[in-house]
mmCIF file of C-alpha atoms and ligand atoms in Angstrom:
data_model
loop_
_atom_site.group_PDB
_atom_site.id
_atom_site.type_symbol
_atom_site.label_atom_id
_atom_site.label_comp_id
_atom_site.label_asym_id
_atom_site.label_seq_id
_atom_site.Cartn_x
_atom_site.Cartn_y
_atom_site.Cartn_z
ATOM 1 C CA MET F 1 -45.248 74.222 -100.861
ATOM 2 C CA THR F 2 -42.403 73.625 -98.414
ATOM 3 C CA GLN F 3 -41.073 70.120 -97.953
ATOM 4 C CA ASN F 4 -40.011 68.649 -94.640
ATOM 5 C CA ARG F 5 -36.247 68.238 -94.803
ATOM 6 C CA THR F 6 -35.432 67.596 -91.165
ATOM 7 C CA PRO F 7 -35.679 64.053 -89.789
ATOM 8 C CA LEU F 8 -36.763 65.377 -86.374
ATOM 9 C CA ARG F 9 -40.289 66.240 -85.332
ATOM 10 C CA TYR F 10 -40.112 69.329 -83.213
ATOM 11 C CA PRO F 11 -42.703 70.890 -80.952
ATOM 12 C CA GLY F 12 -42.778 74.453 -82.238
ATOM 13 C CA GLY F 13 -40.727 73.477 -85.310
ATOM 14 C CA LYS F 14 -40.399 76.496 -87.552
ATOM 15 C CA GLN F 15 -39.904 75.070 -91.053
ATOM 16 C CA LYS F 16 -43.161 76.643 -92.204
ATOM 17 C CA LEU F 17 -41.446 79.986 -91.855
ATOM 18 C CA THR F 18 -38.704 79.173 -94.355
ATOM 19 C CA PRO F 19 -40.293 81.167 -97.226
ATOM 20 C CA PHE F 20 -40.293 84.229 -95.021
ATOM 21 C CA VAL F 21 -36.646 83.693 -94.054
ATOM 22 C CA VAL F 22 -35.802 83.396 -97.762
ATOM 23 C CA GLU F 23 -37.423 86.801 -98.275
ATOM 24 C CA VAL F 24 -35.356 88.219 -95.445
ATOM 25 C CA LEU F 25 -32.131 86.795 -96.910
ATOM 26 C CA ARG F 26 -32.950 88.329 -100.289
ATOM 27 C CA ALA F 27 -33.897 91.734 -98.924
ATOM 28 C CA ASN F 28 -30.616 91.889 -97.024
ATOM 29 C CA GLY F 29 -28.265 90.566 -99.691
ATOM 30 C CA LEU F 30 -27.523 87.530 -97.557
ATOM 31 C CA GLU F 31 -28.354 84.806 -100.070
ATOM 32 C CA GLY F 32 -25.407 82.467 -100.459
ATOM 33 C CA GLY F 33 -24.087 83.494 -97.042
ATOM 34 C CA HIS F 34 -24.017 81.837 -93.649
ATOM 35 C CA TYR F 35 -27.108 81.006 -91.612
ATOM 36 C CA VAL F 36 -27.001 80.309 -87.892
ATOM 37 C CA GLU F 37 -29.397 78.735 -85.392
ATOM 38 C CA PRO F 38 -28.143 79.088 -81.792
ATOM 39 C CA TYR F 39 -31.193 77.039 -80.650
ATOM 40 C CA ALA F 40 -31.250 74.524 -83.485
ATOM 41 C CA GLY F 41 -33.562 71.723 -82.312
ATOM 42 C CA GLY F 42 -34.880 70.081 -85.477
ATOM 43 C CA ALA F 43 -33.282 72.856 -87.593
ATOM 44 C CA GLY F 44 -36.101 72.630 -90.134
ATOM 45 C CA VAL F 45 -35.470 76.096 -91.561
ATOM 46 C CA ALA F 46 -31.702 75.579 -91.784
ATOM 47 C CA MET F 47 -32.031 72.285 -93.641
ATOM 48 C CA GLU F 48 -34.452 73.702 -96.150
ATOM 49 C CA LEU F 49 -32.330 76.801 -96.809
ATOM 50 C CA LEU F 50 -29.203 74.739 -97.318
ATOM 51 C CA ILE F 51 -30.725 72.029 -99.493
ATOM 52 C CA ASP F 52 -32.523 74.587 -101.653
ATOM 53 C CA GLY F 53 -29.262 76.462 -102.198
ATOM 54 C CA CYS F 54 -30.330 79.675 -100.433
ATOM 55 C CA VAL F 55 -27.288 79.707 -98.129
ATOM 56 C CA GLU F 56 -23.789 78.323 -98.397
ATOM 57 C CA HIS F 57 -23.192 77.163 -94.835
ATOM 58 C CA VAL F 58 -25.344 76.520 -91.776
ATOM 59 C CA HIS F 59 -24.182 76.537 -88.161
ATOM 60 C CA LEU F 60 -26.350 74.551 -85.745
ATOM 61 C CA ASN F 61 -25.963 74.924 -82.015
ATOM 62 C CA ASP F 62 -28.002 73.292 -79.260
ATOM 63 C CA SER F 63 -27.094 72.975 -75.584
ATOM 64 C CA SER F 64 -28.894 69.644 -75.397
ATOM 65 C CA TYR F 65 -26.303 66.875 -75.656
ATOM 66 C CA HIS F 66 -29.054 64.600 -76.994
ATOM 67 C CA ILE F 67 -29.878 66.908 -79.886
ATOM 68 C CA TYR F 68 -26.221 67.597 -80.607
ATOM 69 C CA SER F 69 -25.461 63.848 -80.612
ATOM 70 C CA PHE F 70 -28.241 63.297 -83.111
ATOM 71 C CA TRP F 71 -26.895 65.886 -85.562
ATOM 72 C CA ASN F 72 -23.267 64.920 -85.126
ATOM 73 C CA SER F 73 -23.949 61.198 -85.530
ATOM 74 C CA LEU F 74 -26.061 61.787 -88.605
ATOM 75 C CA LEU F 75 -23.298 63.853 -90.203
ATOM 76 C CA THR F 76 -20.317 61.707 -89.219
ATOM 77 C CA GLN F 77 -21.858 58.207 -89.567
ATOM 78 C CA PRO F 78 -24.772 58.553 -91.990
ATOM 79 C CA ASP F 79 -24.544 55.004 -93.365
ATOM 80 C CA GLU F 80 -24.600 53.454 -89.907
ATOM 81 C CA PHE F 81 -27.448 55.767 -88.954
ATOM 82 C CA CYS F 82 -29.527 54.673 -91.942
ATOM 83 C CA ASN F 83 -28.715 51.002 -91.263
ATOM 84 C CA ARG F 84 -29.984 51.401 -87.731
ATOM 85 C CA ILE F 85 -33.212 52.928 -89.048
ATOM 86 C CA SER F 86 -33.690 49.946 -91.363
ATOM 87 C CA ARG F 87 -32.889 47.359 -88.695
ATOM 88 C CA SER F 88 -34.562 48.847 -85.602
ATOM 89 C CA LEU F 89 -37.592 47.075 -84.261
ATOM 90 C CA LEU F 90 -40.568 49.295 -83.685
ATOM 91 C CA ASN F 91 -41.926 47.899 -80.461
ATOM 92 C CA VAL F 92 -42.170 48.911 -76.815
ATOM 93 C CA ASP F 93 -39.173 46.801 -75.666
ATOM 94 C CA GLU F 94 -36.928 48.551 -78.151
ATOM 95 C CA TRP F 95 -38.445 51.902 -77.135
ATOM 96 C CA ARG F 96 -37.629 51.158 -73.469
ATOM 97 C CA ASN F 97 -34.019 50.338 -74.418
ATOM 98 C CA HIS F 98 -33.621 53.676 -76.165
ATOM 99 C CA ARG F 99 -35.285 55.484 -73.300
ATOM 100 C CA GLU F 100 -32.667 54.006 -70.961
ATOM 101 C CA VAL F 101 -29.909 55.306 -73.221
ATOM 102 C CA LEU F 102 -31.392 58.805 -73.015
ATOM 103 C CA ARG F 103 -31.681 58.554 -69.244
ATOM 104 C CA HIS F 104 -28.009 57.573 -68.852
ATOM 105 C CA PRO F 105 -26.202 59.131 -71.810
ATOM 106 C CA GLU F 106 -22.838 59.018 -70.024
ATOM 107 C CA GLN F 107 -22.922 55.197 -70.196
ATOM 108 C CA HIS F 108 -23.331 55.096 -73.966
ATOM 109 C CA SER F 109 -21.571 56.189 -77.129
ATOM 110 C CA GLU F 110 -22.469 59.501 -78.721
ATOM 111 C CA PHE F 111 -23.868 57.580 -81.690
ATOM 112 C CA ASP F 112 -26.189 55.523 -79.470
ATOM 113 C CA VAL F 113 -27.405 58.680 -77.715
ATOM 114 C CA GLY F 114 -27.969 60.348 -81.094
ATOM 115 C CA PHE F 115 -29.897 57.387 -82.417
ATOM 116 C CA ALA F 116 -31.957 56.995 -79.231
ATOM 117 C CA THR F 117 -32.849 60.697 -79.463
ATOM 118 C CA PHE F 118 -34.033 60.188 -83.014
ATOM 119 C CA TYR F 119 -35.936 56.985 -82.134
ATOM 120 C CA LEU F 120 -37.863 58.583 -79.260
ATOM 121 C CA ASN F 121 -38.435 61.769 -81.215
ATOM 122 C CA ARG F 122 -40.132 59.719 -83.929
ATOM 123 C CA SER F 123 -42.022 57.334 -81.639
ATOM 124 C CA ASN F 124 -43.162 59.610 -78.799
ATOM 125 C CA ARG F 125 -46.287 61.697 -78.786
ATOM 126 C CA SER F 126 -45.606 65.076 -80.450
ATOM 127 C CA GLY F 127 -41.893 64.215 -80.606
ATOM 128 C CA VAL F 128 -41.426 65.204 -76.959
ATOM 129 C CA LEU F 129 -38.463 63.211 -75.593
ATOM 130 C CA THR F 130 -39.906 62.973 -72.116
ATOM 131 C CA GLY F 131 -43.393 62.214 -73.436
ATOM 132 C CA GLY F 132 -45.021 58.825 -73.757
ATOM 133 C CA VAL F 133 -44.862 56.399 -76.648
ATOM 134 C CA ILE F 134 -47.488 56.832 -79.379
ATOM 135 C CA GLY F 135 -50.263 54.317 -78.709
ATOM 136 C CA GLY F 136 -49.318 53.891 -75.035
ATOM 137 C CA LEU F 137 -47.231 51.169 -73.367
ATOM 138 C CA ASN F 138 -49.837 48.545 -74.189
ATOM 139 C CA GLN F 139 -50.155 49.857 -77.754
ATOM 140 C CA SER F 140 -53.908 50.044 -77.491
ATOM 141 C CA GLY F 141 -54.248 53.528 -78.991
ATOM 142 C CA LYS F 142 -55.544 54.223 -82.464
ATOM 143 C CA TRP F 143 -52.040 55.198 -83.594
ATOM 144 C CA LYS F 144 -49.133 52.839 -82.840
ATOM 145 C CA ILE F 145 -45.434 53.323 -82.202
ATOM 146 C CA ASP F 146 -44.632 53.265 -85.938
ATOM 147 C CA ALA F 147 -47.166 55.975 -86.899
ATOM 148 C CA ARG F 148 -44.477 58.645 -87.355
ATOM 149 C CA PHE F 149 -41.619 56.365 -88.397
ATOM 150 C CA PRO F 150 -41.692 56.122 -92.205
ATOM 151 C CA ARG F 151 -38.307 54.396 -92.532
ATOM 152 C CA ASN F 152 -37.678 55.008 -96.228
ATOM 153 C CA GLU F 153 -38.602 58.661 -96.094
ATOM 154 C CA LEU F 154 -36.434 59.221 -93.007
ATOM 155 C CA ILE F 155 -33.484 57.461 -94.642
ATOM 156 C CA ARG F 156 -33.979 59.619 -97.709
ATOM 157 C CA ARG F 157 -33.869 62.806 -95.612
ATOM 158 C CA ILE F 158 -30.735 61.681 -93.787
ATOM 159 C CA GLU F 159 -28.925 60.730 -96.986
ATOM 160 C CA LEU F 160 -29.766 64.096 -98.494
ATOM 161 C CA ILE F 161 -28.641 66.063 -95.434
ATOM 162 C CA SER F 162 -25.432 64.063 -95.094
ATOM 163 C CA SER F 163 -24.556 64.881 -98.704
ATOM 164 C CA PHE F 164 -24.284 68.508 -97.473
ATOM 165 C CA ARG F 165 -22.188 67.644 -94.440
ATOM 166 C CA ASP F 166 -19.242 69.842 -95.460
ATOM 167 C CA SER F 167 -21.617 72.799 -95.299
ATOM 168 C CA ILE F 168 -22.952 72.075 -91.811
ATOM 169 C CA THR F 169 -21.186 72.847 -88.538
ATOM 170 C CA VAL F 170 -22.668 71.575 -85.278
ATOM 171 C CA CYS F 171 -21.914 72.869 -81.781
ATOM 172 C CA ASN F 172 -22.996 71.841 -78.315
ATOM 173 C CA LEU F 173 -22.676 75.117 -76.428
ATOM 174 C CA ASP F 174 -24.932 77.010 -74.130
ATOM 175 C CA ALA F 175 -26.366 79.816 -76.263
ATOM 176 C CA GLU F 176 -24.711 82.497 -74.138
ATOM 177 C CA GLU F 177 -21.304 80.977 -74.765
ATOM 178 C CA PHE F 178 -22.186 80.556 -78.420
ATOM 179 C CA PHE F 179 -23.102 84.261 -78.671
ATOM 180 C CA ALA F 180 -19.930 85.269 -76.853
ATOM 181 C CA THR F 181 -17.369 83.064 -78.602
ATOM 182 C CA TYR F 182 -18.767 81.805 -81.890
ATOM 183 C CA VAL F 183 -21.029 84.496 -83.322
ATOM 184 C CA PRO F 184 -18.342 87.259 -83.235
ATOM 185 C CA ILE F 185 -16.106 85.318 -85.630
ATOM 186 C CA LEU F 186 -18.789 84.638 -88.235
ATOM 187 C CA PRO F 187 -18.495 86.330 -91.635
ATOM 188 C CA GLU F 188 -20.358 89.571 -92.279
ATOM 189 C CA GLU F 189 -22.863 87.892 -94.646
ATOM 190 C CA THR F 190 -24.593 86.011 -91.860
ATOM 191 C CA LEU F 191 -28.170 85.780 -90.645
ATOM 192 C CA VAL F 192 -28.752 84.519 -87.105
ATOM 193 C CA TYR F 193 -32.197 83.118 -86.356
ATOM 194 C CA CYS F 194 -32.814 82.646 -82.633
ATOM 195 C CA ASP F 195 -35.705 80.420 -81.648
ATOM 196 C CA PRO F 196 -35.236 80.030 -77.884
ATOM 197 C CA PRO F 197 -37.434 77.739 -75.793
ATOM 198 C CA TYR F 198 -40.825 79.327 -75.257
ATOM 199 C CA PHE F 199 -41.296 81.623 -72.287
ATOM 200 C CA GLU F 200 -44.333 79.610 -71.255
ATOM 201 C CA LYS F 201 -44.761 75.830 -71.374
ATOM 202 C CA ALA F 202 -41.188 75.091 -72.511
ATOM 203 C CA SER F 203 -40.459 72.824 -69.560
ATOM 204 C CA ARG F 204 -42.883 70.218 -70.809
ATOM 205 C CA LEU F 205 -41.565 70.360 -74.379
ATOM 206 C CA TYR F 206 -37.763 70.428 -74.181
ATOM 207 C CA LEU F 207 -35.133 68.890 -71.948
ATOM 208 C CA ASN F 208 -33.323 72.244 -71.850
ATOM 209 C CA HIS F 209 -35.288 75.397 -71.123
ATOM 210 C CA TYR F 210 -34.948 78.779 -69.422
ATOM 211 C CA ALA F 211 -36.229 80.402 -66.251
ATOM 212 C CA PRO F 212 -37.857 83.868 -66.710
ATOM 213 C CA GLU F 213 -34.694 85.755 -65.680
ATOM 214 C CA ASP F 214 -32.697 83.795 -68.275
ATOM 215 C CA HIS F 215 -35.005 85.040 -71.032
ATOM 216 C CA GLU F 216 -34.377 88.630 -69.995
ATOM 217 C CA ARG F 217 -30.606 88.166 -69.921
ATOM 218 C CA ILE F 218 -30.670 86.450 -73.322
ATOM 219 C CA ALA F 219 -32.710 89.332 -74.714
ATOM 220 C CA ASP F 220 -29.966 91.745 -73.602
ATOM 221 C CA THR F 221 -27.251 89.531 -75.076
ATOM 222 C CA ILE F 222 -28.973 89.219 -78.437
ATOM 223 C CA GLN F 223 -29.681 92.946 -78.652
ATOM 224 C CA GLU F 224 -26.002 93.642 -78.062
ATOM 225 C CA LEU F 225 -24.825 91.498 -81.003
ATOM 226 C CA GLU F 226 -22.979 93.794 -83.353
ATOM 227 C CA ASN F 227 -21.553 92.006 -86.341
ATOM 228 C CA VAL F 228 -24.597 90.092 -87.593
ATOM 229 C CA LYS F 229 -28.231 90.654 -88.534
ATOM 230 C CA TRP F 230 -30.655 88.646 -86.452
ATOM 231 C CA ILE F 231 -34.268 87.541 -86.062
ATOM 232 C CA VAL F 232 -35.823 86.181 -82.876
ATOM 233 C CA SER F 233 -39.089 84.263 -82.586
ATOM 234 C CA TYR F 234 -40.959 83.676 -79.338
ATOM 235 C CA ASP F 235 -44.346 83.088 -77.826
ATOM 236 C CA GLY F 236 -45.938 86.529 -77.790
ATOM 237 C CA VAL F 237 -46.212 87.060 -74.047
ATOM 238 C CA ASP F 238 -46.030 90.513 -72.442
ATOM 239 C CA LYS F 239 -42.681 89.887 -70.761
ATOM 240 C CA ILE F 240 -41.002 89.031 -74.050
ATOM 241 C CA LEU F 241 -42.551 92.052 -75.754
ATOM 242 C CA SER F 242 -41.197 94.224 -72.956
ATOM 243 C CA TYR F 243 -37.658 92.759 -73.126
ATOM 244 C CA TYR F 244 -37.542 93.740 -76.803
ATOM 245 C CA ALA F 245 -39.609 96.916 -76.452
ATOM 246 C CA GLN F 246 -37.248 99.050 -78.570
ATOM 247 C CA ARG F 247 -37.060 96.604 -81.496
ATOM 248 C CA ARG F 248 -39.320 96.266 -84.537
ATOM 249 C CA LYS F 249 -41.558 93.238 -84.263
ATOM 250 C CA PHE F 250 -44.807 91.667 -85.337
ATOM 251 C CA LEU F 251 -47.153 89.398 -83.573
ATOM 252 C CA TYR F 252 -49.394 86.710 -85.043
ATOM 253 C CA GLU F 253 -51.686 84.030 -83.735
ATOM 254 C CA LEU F 254 -50.828 80.421 -84.284
ATOM 255 C CA GLN F 255 -52.298 76.990 -83.721
ATOM 256 C CA TYR F 256 -49.742 74.767 -82.006
ATOM 257 C CA ASN F 257 -49.799 71.036 -82.144
ATOM 258 C CA ALA F 258 -47.781 69.679 -79.252
ATOM 259 C CA SER F 259 -49.690 66.981 -77.387
ATOM 260 C CA ARG F 260 -52.887 69.020 -77.703
ATOM 261 C CA ALA F 261 -53.713 71.827 -80.053
ATOM 262 C CA TYR F 262 -54.037 75.231 -78.485
ATOM 263 C CA LYS F 263 -53.964 78.703 -79.815
ATOM 264 C CA GLY F 264 -51.314 81.187 -78.880
ATOM 265 C CA SER F 265 -49.538 84.158 -80.314
ATOM 266 C CA GLU F 266 -45.982 84.285 -81.558
ATOM 267 C CA VAL F 267 -43.777 87.242 -82.180
ATOM 268 C CA PHE F 268 -40.988 87.965 -84.621
ATOM 269 C CA ILE F 269 -38.375 90.503 -83.545
ATOM 270 C CA PHE F 270 -35.764 92.064 -85.836
ATOM 271 C CA SER F 271 -32.343 93.613 -85.372
ATOM 272 C CA ASP F 272 -32.314 97.317 -86.193
ATOM 273 C CA ASP F 273 -30.084 96.916 -89.243
ATOM 274 C CA LEU F 274 -32.206 94.191 -90.836
ATOM 275 C CA VAL F 275 -34.244 95.149 -93.891
ATOM 276 C CA ILE F 276 -37.724 93.693 -93.445
ATOM 277 C CA PRO F 277 -39.120 92.655 -96.833
ATOM 278 C CA ARG F 278 -42.022 95.078 -96.591
ATOM 279 C CA SER F 279 -43.831 94.385 -99.814
ATOM 280 C CA SER F 280 -44.249 90.721 -99.165
ATOM 281 C CA ALA F 281 -43.505 90.080 -95.518
ATOM 282 C CA LEU F 282 -46.936 90.287 -94.033
ATOM 283 C CA PRO F 283 -48.994 88.483 -96.670
ATOM 284 C CA PHE F 284 -46.124 86.046 -96.941
ATOM 285 C CA ILE F 285 -46.143 85.259 -93.249
ATOM 286 C CA SER F 286 -49.850 84.890 -93.508
ATOM 287 C CA SER F 287 -49.713 82.432 -96.399
ATOM 288 C CA ALA F 288 -46.664 80.595 -95.057
ATOM 289 C CA LEU F 289 -48.688 79.839 -91.979
ATOM 290 C CA LYS F 290 -52.029 79.496 -93.686
ATOM 291 C CA ALA F 291 -52.593 75.960 -92.511
ATOM 292 C CA ASN F 292 -52.328 76.811 -88.857
ATOM 293 C CA THR F 293 -52.669 80.543 -88.516
ATOM 294 C CA ARG F 294 -55.901 82.047 -87.296
ATOM 295 C CA THR F 295 -55.253 85.755 -87.459
ATOM 296 C CA LEU F 296 -52.378 88.088 -88.013
ATOM 297 C CA HIS F 297 -51.826 91.155 -85.905
ATOM 298 C CA VAL F 298 -49.287 93.730 -86.871
ATOM 299 C CA ASN F 299 -47.875 94.904 -83.613
ATOM 300 C CA ALA F 300 -45.183 97.263 -84.753
ATOM 301 C CA LEU F 301 -43.405 97.681 -88.005
ATOM 302 C CA ALA F 302 -41.450 100.824 -87.489
ATOM 303 C CA ALA F 303 -39.364 102.576 -90.089
HETATM 304 C C1 SAM R 1 -37.891 76.168 -79.684
HETATM 305 S S1 SAM R 1 -36.713 74.886 -79.776
HETATM 306 C C2 SAM R 1 -36.001 75.172 -81.362
HETATM 307 C C3 SAM R 1 -36.841 74.590 -82.458
HETATM 308 C C4 SAM R 1 -36.242 74.781 -83.832
HETATM 309 N N1 SAM R 1 -36.297 76.168 -84.260
HETATM 310 C C5 SAM R 1 -36.958 73.912 -84.858
HETATM 311 O O1 SAM R 1 -37.574 74.448 -85.802
HETATM 312 O O2 SAM R 1 -36.909 72.681 -84.707
HETATM 313 C C6 SAM R 1 -35.471 75.418 -78.669
HETATM 314 C C7 SAM R 1 -34.194 74.580 -78.629
HETATM 315 O O3 SAM R 1 -33.259 75.288 -77.794
HETATM 316 C C8 SAM R 1 -32.498 74.349 -77.077
HETATM 317 N N2 SAM R 1 -31.980 75.063 -75.887
HETATM 318 C C9 SAM R 1 -32.594 75.252 -74.697
HETATM 319 N N3 SAM R 1 -31.827 75.991 -73.878
HETATM 320 C C10 SAM R 1 -30.706 76.290 -74.571
HETATM 321 C C11 SAM R 1 -29.527 77.034 -74.265
HETATM 322 N N4 SAM R 1 -29.357 77.603 -73.074
HETATM 323 N N5 SAM R 1 -28.581 77.138 -75.217
HETATM 324 C C12 SAM R 1 -28.748 76.553 -76.442
HETATM 325 N N6 SAM R 1 -29.820 75.820 -76.766
HETATM 326 C C13 SAM R 1 -30.792 75.689 -75.853
HETATM 327 C C14 SAM R 1 -33.452 73.211 -76.771
HETATM 328 O O4 SAM R 1 -32.716 72.010 -76.565
HETATM 329 C C15 SAM R 1 -34.321 73.191 -78.034
HETATM 330 O O5 SAM R 1 -33.810 72.247 -78.938
#
């Protein structure tokens, strides 16, 4: 049973896939190496791999200044961060204050932006930063603003993560710049897991997202990476399948839970030099996602 290590709630968060990523690391002799998320978000997989000792160092990149500020503040000022969690009021006035910080980040310290990101992530519906507060502005809903804000548990997660801070590097680059300047200098024992914003519906989930032509360009960039093994996950739409037509991939159906549950398919795509853990990969994916997977379709698992 996987444990939530990240303090962020993330629409489309991938921590349920960690057991599968562990299998991939093993099959490729990458255990104890470096693990990279160019689209880190809540970095649920990265945190679990690091804390469980599966990798030595994680590199988290996100082009969102809000998300970057959260991770950097947590790692550089963990005590202050935990104090703020203990002291923060959980009411709509406080929520409005933090929302103002997120709307005008240039007028506030990086720490305040990082904390406001965390506060709204924990108190908004589905963790969507631009979404509404849980329970509504008049707090008349069944669930209230504090429904997803278990202070002690969140402090515990932050203390644990910050104890690994020497093994975590955070960057605030656009992924294309990250691929061009950062990925080429990573050690050979590195796995890159790319979880870009979804092709469909991303604009209502994330502050930063791509237009269709960006997805195609990113697909080319990723497929040209030479020095590292990589995995990409996406919503399984035809366009994405066509951008990665020459790569091995598999497609499965998944129940999402962002603002309303709906069913959609997701796809995993693999670099040519990556060994896919054949014996266990498919049942493993299936059981890793048991709670919210409806069916599993094998699309292509070439030699
Ligand atoms: C699907 S989410 C990642 C979720 C993450 N795997 C998790 O489990 O929490 C995509 C992330 O990519 C970031 N992003 C969007 N456009 C980006 C870009 N051009 N470069 C880097 N990051 C970007 C968003 O801010 C968002 O945090």
